Coordinates of C-alpha atoms in Angstrom, one line a residue:
Chain A
M5 CA -0.8 18.7 10.6
S6 CA -1.3 22.4 10.4
F7 CA -4.4 24.5 10.9
E8 CA -5.5 26.4 7.8
T9 CA -6.5 30.0 8.8
V10 CA -10.1 30.6 7.6
S11 CA -10.2 34.1 9.2
Q12 CA -8.5 36.2 11.9
S13 CA -9.6 39.2 13.7
R14 CA -8.1 41.3 16.4
C15 CA -10.1 41.2 19.5
F16 CA -9.3 42.6 23.0
N17 CA -5.7 42.9 22.0
G18 CA -5.6 39.2 21.3
T19 CA -6.7 37.2 18.1
Q20 CA -9.9 35.4 17.3
F21 CA -9.0 32.7 14.7
V22 CA -11.2 30.4 12.7
Y23 CA -9.2 27.4 11.5
R24 CA -10.0 24.4 9.2
H25 CA -8.1 21.1 9.3
A26 CA -8.6 17.5 7.9
S27 CA -9.7 15.1 10.6
H28 CA -8.7 11.5 10.5
E29 CA -11.3 10.7 13.2
T30 CA -14.3 12.1 11.3
G31 CA -13.0 11.7 7.8
T32 CA -14.0 15.3 7.0
P33 CA -12.5 18.8 7.2
M34 CA -13.4 20.3 10.5
R35 CA -13.5 23.8 11.6
L36 CA -12.8 25.3 15.0
A37 CA -12.5 28.8 16.6
A38 CA -9.6 29.8 18.8
Y39 CA -9.1 32.9 20.8
V40 CA -5.5 33.6 21.7
P41 CA -5.1 36.2 24.4
P42 CA -2.4 38.9 24.4
Q43 CA -0.4 37.1 27.1
A44 CA 0.3 34.3 24.7
E45 CA 2.8 36.6 22.9
H46 CA 5.1 36.0 25.9
G47 CA 4.6 32.3 26.8
K48 CA 2.1 29.5 26.7
A49 CA -1.3 30.1 28.0
P50 CA -3.8 27.7 29.8
V51 CA -6.7 26.4 27.6
V52 CA -10.5 26.4 28.1
W53 CA -12.6 24.4 25.9
F54 CA -16.2 25.4 25.1
L55 CA -18.5 22.7 23.7
S56 CA -21.6 24.0 22.0
G57 CA -25.1 22.8 22.0
L58 CA -27.5 21.3 19.4
T59 CA -27.5 23.1 15.9
C60 CA -24.4 25.1 16.8
T61 CA -21.1 25.4 14.9
E62 CA -17.9 26.9 16.2
E63 CA -19.3 30.3 15.5
N64 CA -22.1 30.6 18.1
F65 CA -20.0 30.8 21.2
T66 CA -17.4 32.8 19.4
V67 CA -19.6 35.6 18.3
K68 CA -22.4 35.6 21.0
A69 CA -20.8 34.8 24.4
G70 CA -18.6 37.8 24.9
A71 CA -16.0 35.6 26.3
Q72 CA -12.9 37.1 24.8
R73 CA -12.9 40.2 27.0
V74 CA -12.6 38.0 30.1
A75 CA -10.1 35.6 28.4
A76 CA -7.9 38.5 27.5
E77 CA -7.8 39.7 31.0
L78 CA -7.2 36.2 32.5
G79 CA -4.8 35.0 29.7
L80 CA -6.8 32.1 28.6
I81 CA -6.9 30.5 25.2
L82 CA -10.6 29.5 24.1
I83 CA -11.2 26.6 21.9
A84 CA -14.7 26.2 20.4
P85 CA -15.0 23.1 18.2
D86 CA -17.8 22.3 15.8
T87 CA -20.6 20.0 17.1
S88 CA -20.6 17.3 14.3
P89 CA -18.8 16.2 11.1
R90 CA -20.2 18.0 8.1
G91 CA -19.9 17.9 4.4
E92 CA -20.6 15.8 1.4
G93 CA -21.3 12.1 2.2
V94 CA -21.8 12.8 6.0
P95 CA -25.2 11.2 6.8
D96 CA -27.8 13.3 8.6
D97 CA -31.0 12.5 10.5
P98 CA -33.3 10.9 8.0
E99 CA -35.9 13.6 8.6
G100 CA -33.5 16.4 8.9
A101 CA -34.3 16.9 12.6
Y102 CA -32.2 19.4 14.7
D103 CA -31.5 16.8 17.4
F104 CA -29.6 14.1 15.5
G105 CA -27.0 14.0 12.9
L106 CA -25.5 17.3 11.6
G107 CA -25.0 19.8 14.4
A108 CA -25.9 17.1 17.0
G109 CA -22.8 14.8 17.3
F110 CA -23.5 14.4 21.2
Y111 CA -19.7 13.9 21.7
V112 CA -19.9 10.2 21.2
D113 CA -18.1 7.7 19.1
A114 CA -20.8 6.1 17.1
I115 CA -21.0 2.3 16.7
Q116 CA -24.1 2.1 14.6
E117 CA -24.2 2.4 10.9
P118 CA -24.4 4.6 8.9
W119 CA -23.0 6.9 11.7
A120 CA -19.9 5.0 12.7
K121 CA -17.5 6.2 10.1
N122 CA -17.9 10.0 10.6
Y123 CA -19.5 10.6 14.0
R124 CA -16.4 10.2 16.1
M125 CA -16.7 13.5 18.1
R126 CA -15.6 11.9 21.3
S127 CA -12.2 10.7 19.9
Y128 CA -12.0 14.0 18.0
I129 CA -12.3 16.1 21.1
E130 CA -10.5 13.9 23.5
R131 CA -7.5 12.9 21.3
E132 CA -7.1 14.3 17.8
L133 CA -8.0 18.0 18.5
P134 CA -5.9 18.5 21.6
A135 CA -2.8 17.1 19.7
L136 CA -3.3 19.7 16.9
V137 CA -4.0 22.5 19.4
A138 CA -0.8 21.6 21.2
E139 CA 1.1 21.6 17.8
N140 CA -0.4 24.8 16.4
L141 CA -1.1 27.2 19.4
P142 CA 0.9 28.6 22.2
A143 CA -1.1 26.3 24.6
D144 CA -0.1 25.1 27.9
M145 CA -1.6 21.6 27.6
G146 CA -0.9 20.8 31.3
R147 CA -3.5 23.5 32.3
Q148 CA -6.8 22.8 30.7
G149 CA -10.4 23.3 31.6
I150 CA -13.7 22.4 29.8
M151 CA -17.2 23.9 29.8
G152 CA -20.1 23.7 27.5
H153 CA -23.8 24.4 26.9
S154 CA -26.8 22.1 26.8
M155 CA -25.6 19.2 24.6
G156 CA -22.1 20.6 25.0
G157 CA -22.6 20.8 28.7
H158 CA -23.3 17.1 28.6
G159 CA -20.1 16.8 26.5
A160 CA -18.0 18.8 29.0
L161 CA -19.2 16.9 32.0
T162 CA -18.6 13.4 30.4
I163 CA -15.3 14.3 28.9
A164 CA -14.1 15.8 32.2
L165 CA -15.4 12.7 34.2
R166 CA -13.5 10.3 31.9
N167 CA -10.3 12.4 31.9
P168 CA -9.8 13.7 35.4
D169 CA -6.1 14.0 34.9
R170 CA -6.4 16.3 31.8
F171 CA -8.8 18.8 33.0
R172 CA -8.3 20.8 36.2
A173 CA -11.6 22.7 35.9
V174 CA -15.0 21.8 34.6
S175 CA -18.3 23.8 34.4
A176 CA -21.5 23.8 32.4
F177 CA -24.4 26.0 31.3
A178 CA -27.8 24.3 31.2
P179 CA -26.2 20.9 30.6
I180 CA -28.2 17.7 29.6
A181 CA -27.5 16.1 33.0
S182 CA -28.4 12.5 32.0
P183 CA -28.9 11.7 28.4
M184 CA -30.2 8.2 29.3
N185 CA -33.1 9.9 31.0
C186 CA -34.4 12.5 28.5
P187 CA -35.7 12.4 24.9
W188 CA -32.8 14.1 23.3
G189 CA -30.3 11.7 24.8
D190 CA -32.5 8.7 24.2
K191 CA -32.7 9.4 20.5
A192 CA -29.0 10.3 20.2
L193 CA -27.6 7.4 22.3
S194 CA -29.9 4.8 20.8
G195 CA -29.2 6.1 17.3
Y196 CA -25.4 6.4 17.5
L197 CA -24.9 3.4 19.9
G198 CA -27.7 1.0 19.5
P199 CA -30.2 -0.6 21.9
D200 CA -27.7 -1.9 24.4
C201 CA -27.9 0.6 27.2
S202 CA -24.6 -0.7 28.9
T203 CA -22.7 1.2 26.1
W204 CA -24.5 4.4 26.9
R205 CA -23.2 4.7 30.5
E206 CA -19.9 6.3 29.6
Y207 CA -21.8 9.0 27.8
D208 CA -24.0 9.9 30.8
A209 CA -22.6 12.2 33.5
C210 CA -24.7 10.7 36.2
A211 CA -24.1 7.2 35.2
L212 CA -20.3 8.0 35.1
I213 CA -20.5 9.4 38.6
E214 CA -22.5 6.3 39.8
D215 CA -19.8 4.1 38.4
G216 CA -17.0 5.9 40.2
A217 CA -15.8 8.8 38.0
R218 CA -14.9 11.9 39.9
V219 CA -14.0 15.5 39.4
R220 CA -12.7 17.9 42.0
D221 CA -15.5 20.2 41.9
L222 CA -18.2 21.5 39.5
L223 CA -20.0 24.8 38.5
V224 CA -23.4 24.6 36.7
D225 CA -25.6 27.5 35.9
Q226 CA -29.2 26.7 35.0
G227 CA -31.8 29.3 33.8
A228 CA -35.0 28.8 35.8
A229 CA -37.1 29.9 32.8
D230 CA -35.4 27.5 30.4
S231 CA -38.1 25.7 28.4
F232 CA -36.1 22.6 28.2
L233 CA -35.4 22.4 32.0
E234 CA -37.9 19.7 33.0
T235 CA -38.1 17.5 30.1
Q236 CA -34.5 17.5 28.8
L237 CA -32.0 19.0 31.2
K238 CA -32.9 17.7 34.7
P239 CA -30.2 19.2 36.9
E240 CA -31.7 17.6 39.9
L241 CA -30.3 14.3 38.6
L242 CA -26.9 15.6 38.6
E243 CA -27.4 17.1 41.9
Q244 CA -28.4 13.7 43.5
A245 CA -25.4 12.0 41.8
C246 CA -23.0 14.5 43.2
V247 CA -24.4 14.4 46.7
R248 CA -24.2 10.6 46.7
A249 CA -20.5 10.7 45.4
G250 CA -19.5 13.7 47.5
I251 CA -18.6 15.8 44.7
P252 CA -18.8 19.6 45.6
L253 CA -21.4 20.9 43.0
T254 CA -22.2 24.6 42.8
L255 CA -25.6 24.5 41.1
R256 CA -27.1 28.0 40.5
R257 CA -30.7 28.3 39.4
Q258 CA -30.8 31.7 37.7
H259 CA -34.2 33.4 38.1
G260 CA -35.9 34.4 34.8
Y261 CA -33.1 33.1 32.5
D262 CA -33.8 31.0 29.4
H263 CA -31.7 28.6 27.3
S264 CA -30.2 31.3 24.9
Y265 CA -26.8 32.9 24.6
F266 CA -28.1 35.9 26.5
F267 CA -28.0 33.5 29.5
I268 CA -24.5 32.3 28.7
G269 CA -23.3 35.8 28.1
S270 CA -24.6 36.9 31.4
F271 CA -22.6 34.3 33.4
I272 CA -19.6 33.5 31.1
E273 CA -17.4 35.8 33.2
D274 CA -18.0 33.8 36.4
H275 CA -17.2 30.5 34.6
L276 CA -14.0 31.9 33.2
R277 CA -12.9 33.1 36.6
W278 CA -13.8 29.7 38.1
H279 CA -11.6 28.0 35.5
A280 CA -8.8 30.6 35.8
E281 CA -8.6 30.0 39.6
R282 CA -8.2 26.4 39.2
L283 CA -5.8 26.5 36.2
K284 CA -3.5 29.0 37.8
A285 CA -3.5 27.4 41.3
Chain B
M3 CA -49.3 52.1 18.7
S4 CA -47.8 49.3 20.9
F5 CA -44.7 47.2 20.1
E6 CA -45.5 43.5 19.6
T7 CA -43.0 41.3 21.3
V8 CA -41.2 38.9 19.1
S9 CA -38.9 37.6 21.8
Q10 CA -37.6 38.4 25.3
S11 CA -34.7 37.0 27.2
R12 CA -33.3 37.9 30.5
C13 CA -29.8 39.3 30.1
F14 CA -27.4 40.7 32.9
N15 CA -30.5 41.1 35.1
G16 CA -32.3 43.2 32.6
T17 CA -34.3 42.2 29.5
Q18 CA -33.3 42.0 25.8
F19 CA -36.6 42.4 23.8
V20 CA -37.1 42.1 20.0
Y21 CA -40.1 44.0 18.9
R22 CA -42.3 44.4 15.7
H23 CA -44.6 47.2 14.8
A24 CA -46.2 48.7 11.8
S25 CA -44.4 51.8 10.4
H26 CA -46.3 54.5 8.5
E27 CA -43.1 55.9 7.4
T28 CA -41.8 52.7 5.6
G29 CA -45.1 51.4 5.0
T30 CA -44.0 48.0 6.3
P31 CA -43.7 46.0 9.6
M32 CA -40.4 47.0 11.3
R33 CA -38.4 45.2 13.9
L34 CA -36.1 46.6 16.5
A35 CA -34.2 45.3 19.5
A36 CA -34.3 47.0 22.9
Y37 CA -32.3 46.2 26.0
V38 CA -33.9 47.4 29.1
P39 CA -31.5 47.5 32.1
P40 CA -32.4 46.5 35.6
Q41 CA -32.5 50.2 36.8
A42 CA -35.5 50.8 34.6
E43 CA -37.6 48.9 37.0
H44 CA -37.3 51.9 39.3
G45 CA -37.6 54.8 37.0
K46 CA -36.8 56.1 33.4
A47 CA -33.5 55.3 32.0
P48 CA -31.4 57.2 29.4
V49 CA -31.4 55.8 25.8
V50 CA -28.6 55.1 23.5
W51 CA -29.3 54.3 19.9
F52 CA -27.1 51.9 17.9
L53 CA -27.4 52.2 14.0
S54 CA -26.0 49.2 12.2
G55 CA -24.0 48.9 9.0
L56 CA -24.7 47.4 5.6
T57 CA -26.4 43.9 5.5
C58 CA -27.3 44.1 9.2
T59 CA -30.7 43.7 10.9
E60 CA -31.6 44.7 14.4
E61 CA -29.9 41.4 15.5
N62 CA -26.1 41.8 14.7
F63 CA -25.3 44.4 17.4
T64 CA -27.7 42.8 19.8
V65 CA -26.1 39.2 19.8
K66 CA -22.6 40.2 18.9
A67 CA -21.4 43.4 20.6
G68 CA -21.6 42.4 24.2
A69 CA -23.1 45.8 25.0
Q70 CA -25.8 44.6 27.5
R71 CA -23.2 43.9 30.2
V72 CA -22.1 47.6 30.4
A73 CA -25.6 48.9 29.7
A74 CA -26.7 47.0 32.7
E75 CA -24.0 48.4 34.8
L76 CA -24.6 52.0 33.6
G77 CA -28.4 51.8 33.5
L78 CA -28.7 52.5 29.7
I79 CA -31.6 51.4 27.5
L80 CA -30.1 50.3 24.0
I81 CA -32.2 50.6 20.9
A82 CA -31.0 48.8 17.8
P83 CA -33.3 49.4 14.7
D84 CA -33.2 47.5 11.5
T85 CA -31.3 49.0 8.5
S86 CA -34.0 49.3 5.8
P87 CA -37.6 48.4 5.2
R88 CA -38.2 44.8 4.3
G89 CA -40.9 42.5 3.1
E90 CA -43.2 41.8 0.2
G91 CA -43.4 44.8 -2.4
V92 CA -40.2 46.5 -1.0
P93 CA -37.9 47.2 -3.9
D94 CA -34.3 45.9 -3.6
D95 CA -31.1 46.6 -5.7
P96 CA -31.8 45.4 -9.2
E97 CA -28.8 43.1 -9.0
G98 CA -29.3 42.2 -5.3
A99 CA -26.1 43.9 -4.4
Y100 CA -25.4 44.2 -0.6
D101 CA -24.8 48.0 -0.7
F102 CA -28.1 49.2 -1.8
G103 CA -31.7 48.5 -1.1
L104 CA -32.5 45.9 1.5
G105 CA -30.1 46.1 4.5
A106 CA -28.8 49.4 3.0
G107 CA -31.2 52.1 3.7
F108 CA -28.3 54.6 4.6
Y109 CA -30.7 56.5 7.0
V110 CA -32.1 58.8 4.2
D111 CA -35.6 59.7 3.1
A112 CA -35.5 58.6 -0.7
I113 CA -37.0 60.9 -3.2
Q114 CA -36.3 58.8 -6.3
E115 CA -38.7 56.1 -7.6
P116 CA -39.1 53.3 -6.8
W117 CA -37.5 53.9 -3.4
A118 CA -39.4 57.0 -2.2
K119 CA -42.4 55.1 -0.9
N120 CA -40.7 52.7 1.6
Y121 CA -37.1 54.0 2.1
R122 CA -37.8 56.6 4.6
M123 CA -35.2 55.5 7.3
R124 CA -34.4 59.1 8.2
S125 CA -37.9 59.9 9.3
Y126 CA -38.3 56.5 10.8
I127 CA -35.3 56.9 13.1
E128 CA -35.6 60.7 13.7
R129 CA -39.4 60.9 14.4
E130 CA -41.5 57.8 14.2
L131 CA -39.5 55.4 16.3
P132 CA -38.5 57.9 19.0
A133 CA -42.2 58.5 19.6
L134 CA -42.8 54.8 19.9
V135 CA -40.0 54.3 22.2
A136 CA -41.2 57.0 24.5
E137 CA -44.7 55.4 24.5
N138 CA -43.6 51.7 25.0
L139 CA -40.5 51.7 27.1
P140 CA -39.4 53.3 30.4
A141 CA -37.2 55.7 28.4
D142 CA -36.0 59.2 29.6
M143 CA -36.1 60.9 26.1
G144 CA -34.5 63.9 27.5
R145 CA -31.3 61.9 27.8
Q146 CA -30.4 60.4 24.4
G147 CA -27.1 59.4 22.8
I148 CA -26.5 57.8 19.4
M149 CA -23.8 55.6 17.9
G150 CA -23.3 53.5 15.0
H151 CA -21.1 51.3 12.7
S152 CA -20.0 52.0 9.2
M153 CA -23.2 53.0 7.4
G154 CA -24.7 53.2 10.8
G155 CA -21.7 55.4 12.0
H156 CA -22.7 57.8 9.0
G157 CA -26.3 57.5 10.3
A158 CA -25.3 58.3 13.8
L159 CA -23.2 61.3 12.9
T160 CA -25.7 62.8 10.5
I161 CA -28.7 62.4 12.7
A162 CA -26.8 63.8 15.7
L163 CA -25.6 66.9 13.7
R164 CA -29.1 67.6 12.4
N165 CA -30.6 67.1 15.8
P166 CA -28.2 68.7 18.3
D167 CA -30.8 69.4 20.9
R168 CA -32.0 65.8 21.0
F169 CA -28.7 64.0 21.4
R170 CA -26.3 64.8 24.3
A171 CA -23.6 62.3 23.0
V172 CA -22.5 60.7 19.8
S173 CA -19.9 58.3 18.7
A174 CA -19.1 56.0 15.9
F175 CA -17.2 52.8 14.9
A176 CA -15.5 52.9 11.6
P177 CA -18.1 55.4 10.2
I178 CA -18.4 56.4 6.5
A179 CA -17.2 59.8 7.0
S180 CA -18.4 61.4 3.9
P181 CA -20.8 59.5 1.6
M182 CA -20.4 62.1 -1.1
N183 CA -16.7 61.1 -1.3
C184 CA -16.8 57.2 -1.5
P185 CA -18.2 54.5 -3.7
W186 CA -20.8 53.2 -1.2
G187 CA -22.1 56.6 -0.6
D188 CA -22.1 57.8 -4.2
K189 CA -24.2 54.8 -5.2
A190 CA -26.7 55.2 -2.3
L191 CA -27.2 58.9 -2.5
S192 CA -27.5 59.0 -6.3
G193 CA -29.8 56.0 -6.1
Y194 CA -32.1 57.3 -3.4
L195 CA -31.8 61.0 -4.0
G196 CA -31.0 61.5 -7.7
P197 CA -28.1 63.3 -9.4
D198 CA -28.6 66.8 -7.7
C199 CA -25.8 66.8 -5.2
S200 CA -27.2 69.8 -3.4
T201 CA -29.8 67.2 -1.8
W202 CA -26.9 65.0 -0.6
R203 CA -25.3 67.5 1.8
E204 CA -27.7 66.9 4.6
Y205 CA -26.7 63.2 4.5
D206 CA -22.9 63.8 4.6
A207 CA -21.4 64.5 8.1
C208 CA -18.6 66.4 6.6
A209 CA -20.8 68.6 4.4
L210 CA -23.2 69.2 7.4
I211 CA -20.2 70.4 9.6
E212 CA -19.0 72.7 6.6
D213 CA -22.5 74.1 6.4
G214 CA -22.4 74.9 10.1
A215 CA -24.0 71.9 12.0
R216 CA -22.3 71.2 15.3
V217 CA -22.0 68.6 18.0
R218 CA -20.4 69.2 21.5
D219 CA -17.9 66.5 20.9
L220 CA -17.3 63.3 19.1
L221 CA -15.7 59.8 19.7
V222 CA -14.6 57.7 16.7
D223 CA -12.8 54.4 16.8
Q224 CA -11.3 53.2 13.5
G225 CA -9.6 49.8 12.9
A226 CA -6.3 50.5 11.3
A227 CA -6.5 47.0 9.6
D228 CA -10.0 47.8 8.3
S229 CA -10.2 46.8 4.6
F230 CA -12.6 49.6 3.9
L231 CA -10.6 52.2 5.5
E232 CA -9.0 54.0 2.6
T233 CA -11.6 53.5 -0.1
Q234 CA -14.8 53.9 1.7
L235 CA -14.4 55.2 5.4
K236 CA -11.9 58.1 5.1
P237 CA -11.9 59.3 8.7
E238 CA -9.3 62.0 7.7
L239 CA -12.1 63.9 6.0
L240 CA -14.0 64.0 9.2
E241 CA -10.8 64.9 11.1
Q242 CA -10.3 67.9 8.7
A243 CA -13.9 69.0 9.0
C244 CA -13.8 68.8 12.8
V245 CA -10.5 70.9 13.0
R246 CA -11.9 73.6 10.7
A247 CA -15.1 73.7 12.7
G248 CA -13.4 73.5 16.2
I249 CA -15.4 70.3 17.1
P250 CA -13.4 68.3 19.6
L251 CA -12.9 64.9 17.9
T252 CA -11.4 61.9 19.7
L253 CA -10.3 59.8 16.7
R254 CA -8.5 56.6 17.9
R255 CA -6.9 54.5 15.2
Q256 CA -6.8 51.1 16.6
H257 CA -3.8 49.1 15.5
G258 CA -4.6 45.7 13.9
Y259 CA -8.4 46.0 14.2
D260 CA -10.7 45.1 11.2
H261 CA -14.2 46.1 10.3
S262 CA -15.9 43.3 12.3
Y263 CA -18.0 43.0 15.5
F264 CA -14.8 41.7 17.2
F265 CA -13.6 45.3 16.7
I266 CA -16.9 46.6 18.0
G267 CA -17.1 44.4 20.9
S268 CA -13.5 45.3 22.0
F269 CA -14.5 49.0 22.3
I270 CA -18.1 49.1 23.0
E271 CA -17.4 49.6 26.8
D272 CA -15.5 52.7 26.0
H273 CA -18.3 54.2 23.9
L274 CA -21.1 53.4 26.4
R275 CA -19.0 55.0 29.2
W276 CA -18.5 58.0 26.9
H277 CA -22.3 58.3 26.5
A278 CA -23.1 57.7 30.0
E279 CA -20.9 60.4 31.2
R280 CA -22.7 62.8 28.9
L281 CA -26.2 61.7 29.5
K282 CA -25.7 61.7 33.3
A283 CA -24.0 65.1 33.5

């Protein structure tokens, strides 16, 4: 299966691609953005995944974070997937809310109807898309890192915790630390998975850690002026879980920063260097 | 007259503002984006203006160029105005085209009806907005530079050429070098100014230089894969005018780059350093 190129632009001497492809997991066409650094002309490059937050597509991170400059220096491929299936026949939140359905896949495989057919973002990100990336890009799949923002921070943490052999590095910006313990997560997990909370635990970073999952270490930046901090994000829950499990967590509370891409852009360089150190070690 | 704050976000230890204010030149509310670097807490900072291209608002440069990182390092205030008046009662291109009317003010003072009342972007940028910036921000108005992209590159060049005492530095990304000699410019200048081409010359960088206007020096980046290069932008006309006038022009044709913000983002650091050198000299 080949990627179809939607657009490509030269950027910091590499190339920013937007691709489209048919997904058998979601049953829809899916888009992703891929930055290929100049070093990839001469050999395979490590891959860093960026999972985006509620309402986002593959575009937000790609045009707003300023990550390509650093990826070009460090020789990293950046992959930014979409956040949900989209298109004709894909069900959305009945009231069109921003926090469920389109743009809000929460990186789960839904088991409730009518979501189960299309909302398979876990399998899409964990299995289908990596195989396509390996096939279509000069990617060193033995060296992968993953990061994300908000809902995508939750995605990055849970995917890394469930796949410790695949990811050598993981970090997050303002992640939803425990979807089982906030309104966004409660709505998403009950909607996609149903009322049996035992099915929720593999989609909750804190529960995964409680249940024994481990990563080598973890970098999290959190804006101290983030309006979602206390009600939805709750980094203290992640901090407690990491302390109990002995996972070295670098949690930085950044004074004055909010939930926007101005926050991500301010610290993306630190995160990419964190990943590069671990991917090149 | 005070700016009303639409939004503010911490960014690279400074603050990215979006402001709204009533404009007497355009007769409408106008928005602008302003980045205030951390150095401005301790004293006035030099100002660099960025004028955007067709279809843009104050937002495009602000979220896509990655300029704040460098402005924070160099201690520069960045001002990104909108590209036209907007709102109820403001006339638009009769066919809704992207290259005239809303989002396409071309930095002129229109003298044709129905444009003359609102389309006064020259006076807005040259006179009204600088006074408001001086009043509302910690700006050192004795140290100003100006840059822009495409239509905004044309704006930056012509405004700098007409106001050599105000701007110590000027640069452009893929500017429309001579609106009198391309379809975009022909449509805009005939529409806003009417058929008498003698009124067009003060809005054409090459004609201004022919007529004696001067800047100390000039930096222009142009993507060699820009789809508008040959029909609309024509940097060779600016090159010829600068050679004849003895203006030192650094024109860099960047291999493989297109007209997008991926191009701007790749070279914004060079431009900001060019400005900082001249503003701090």
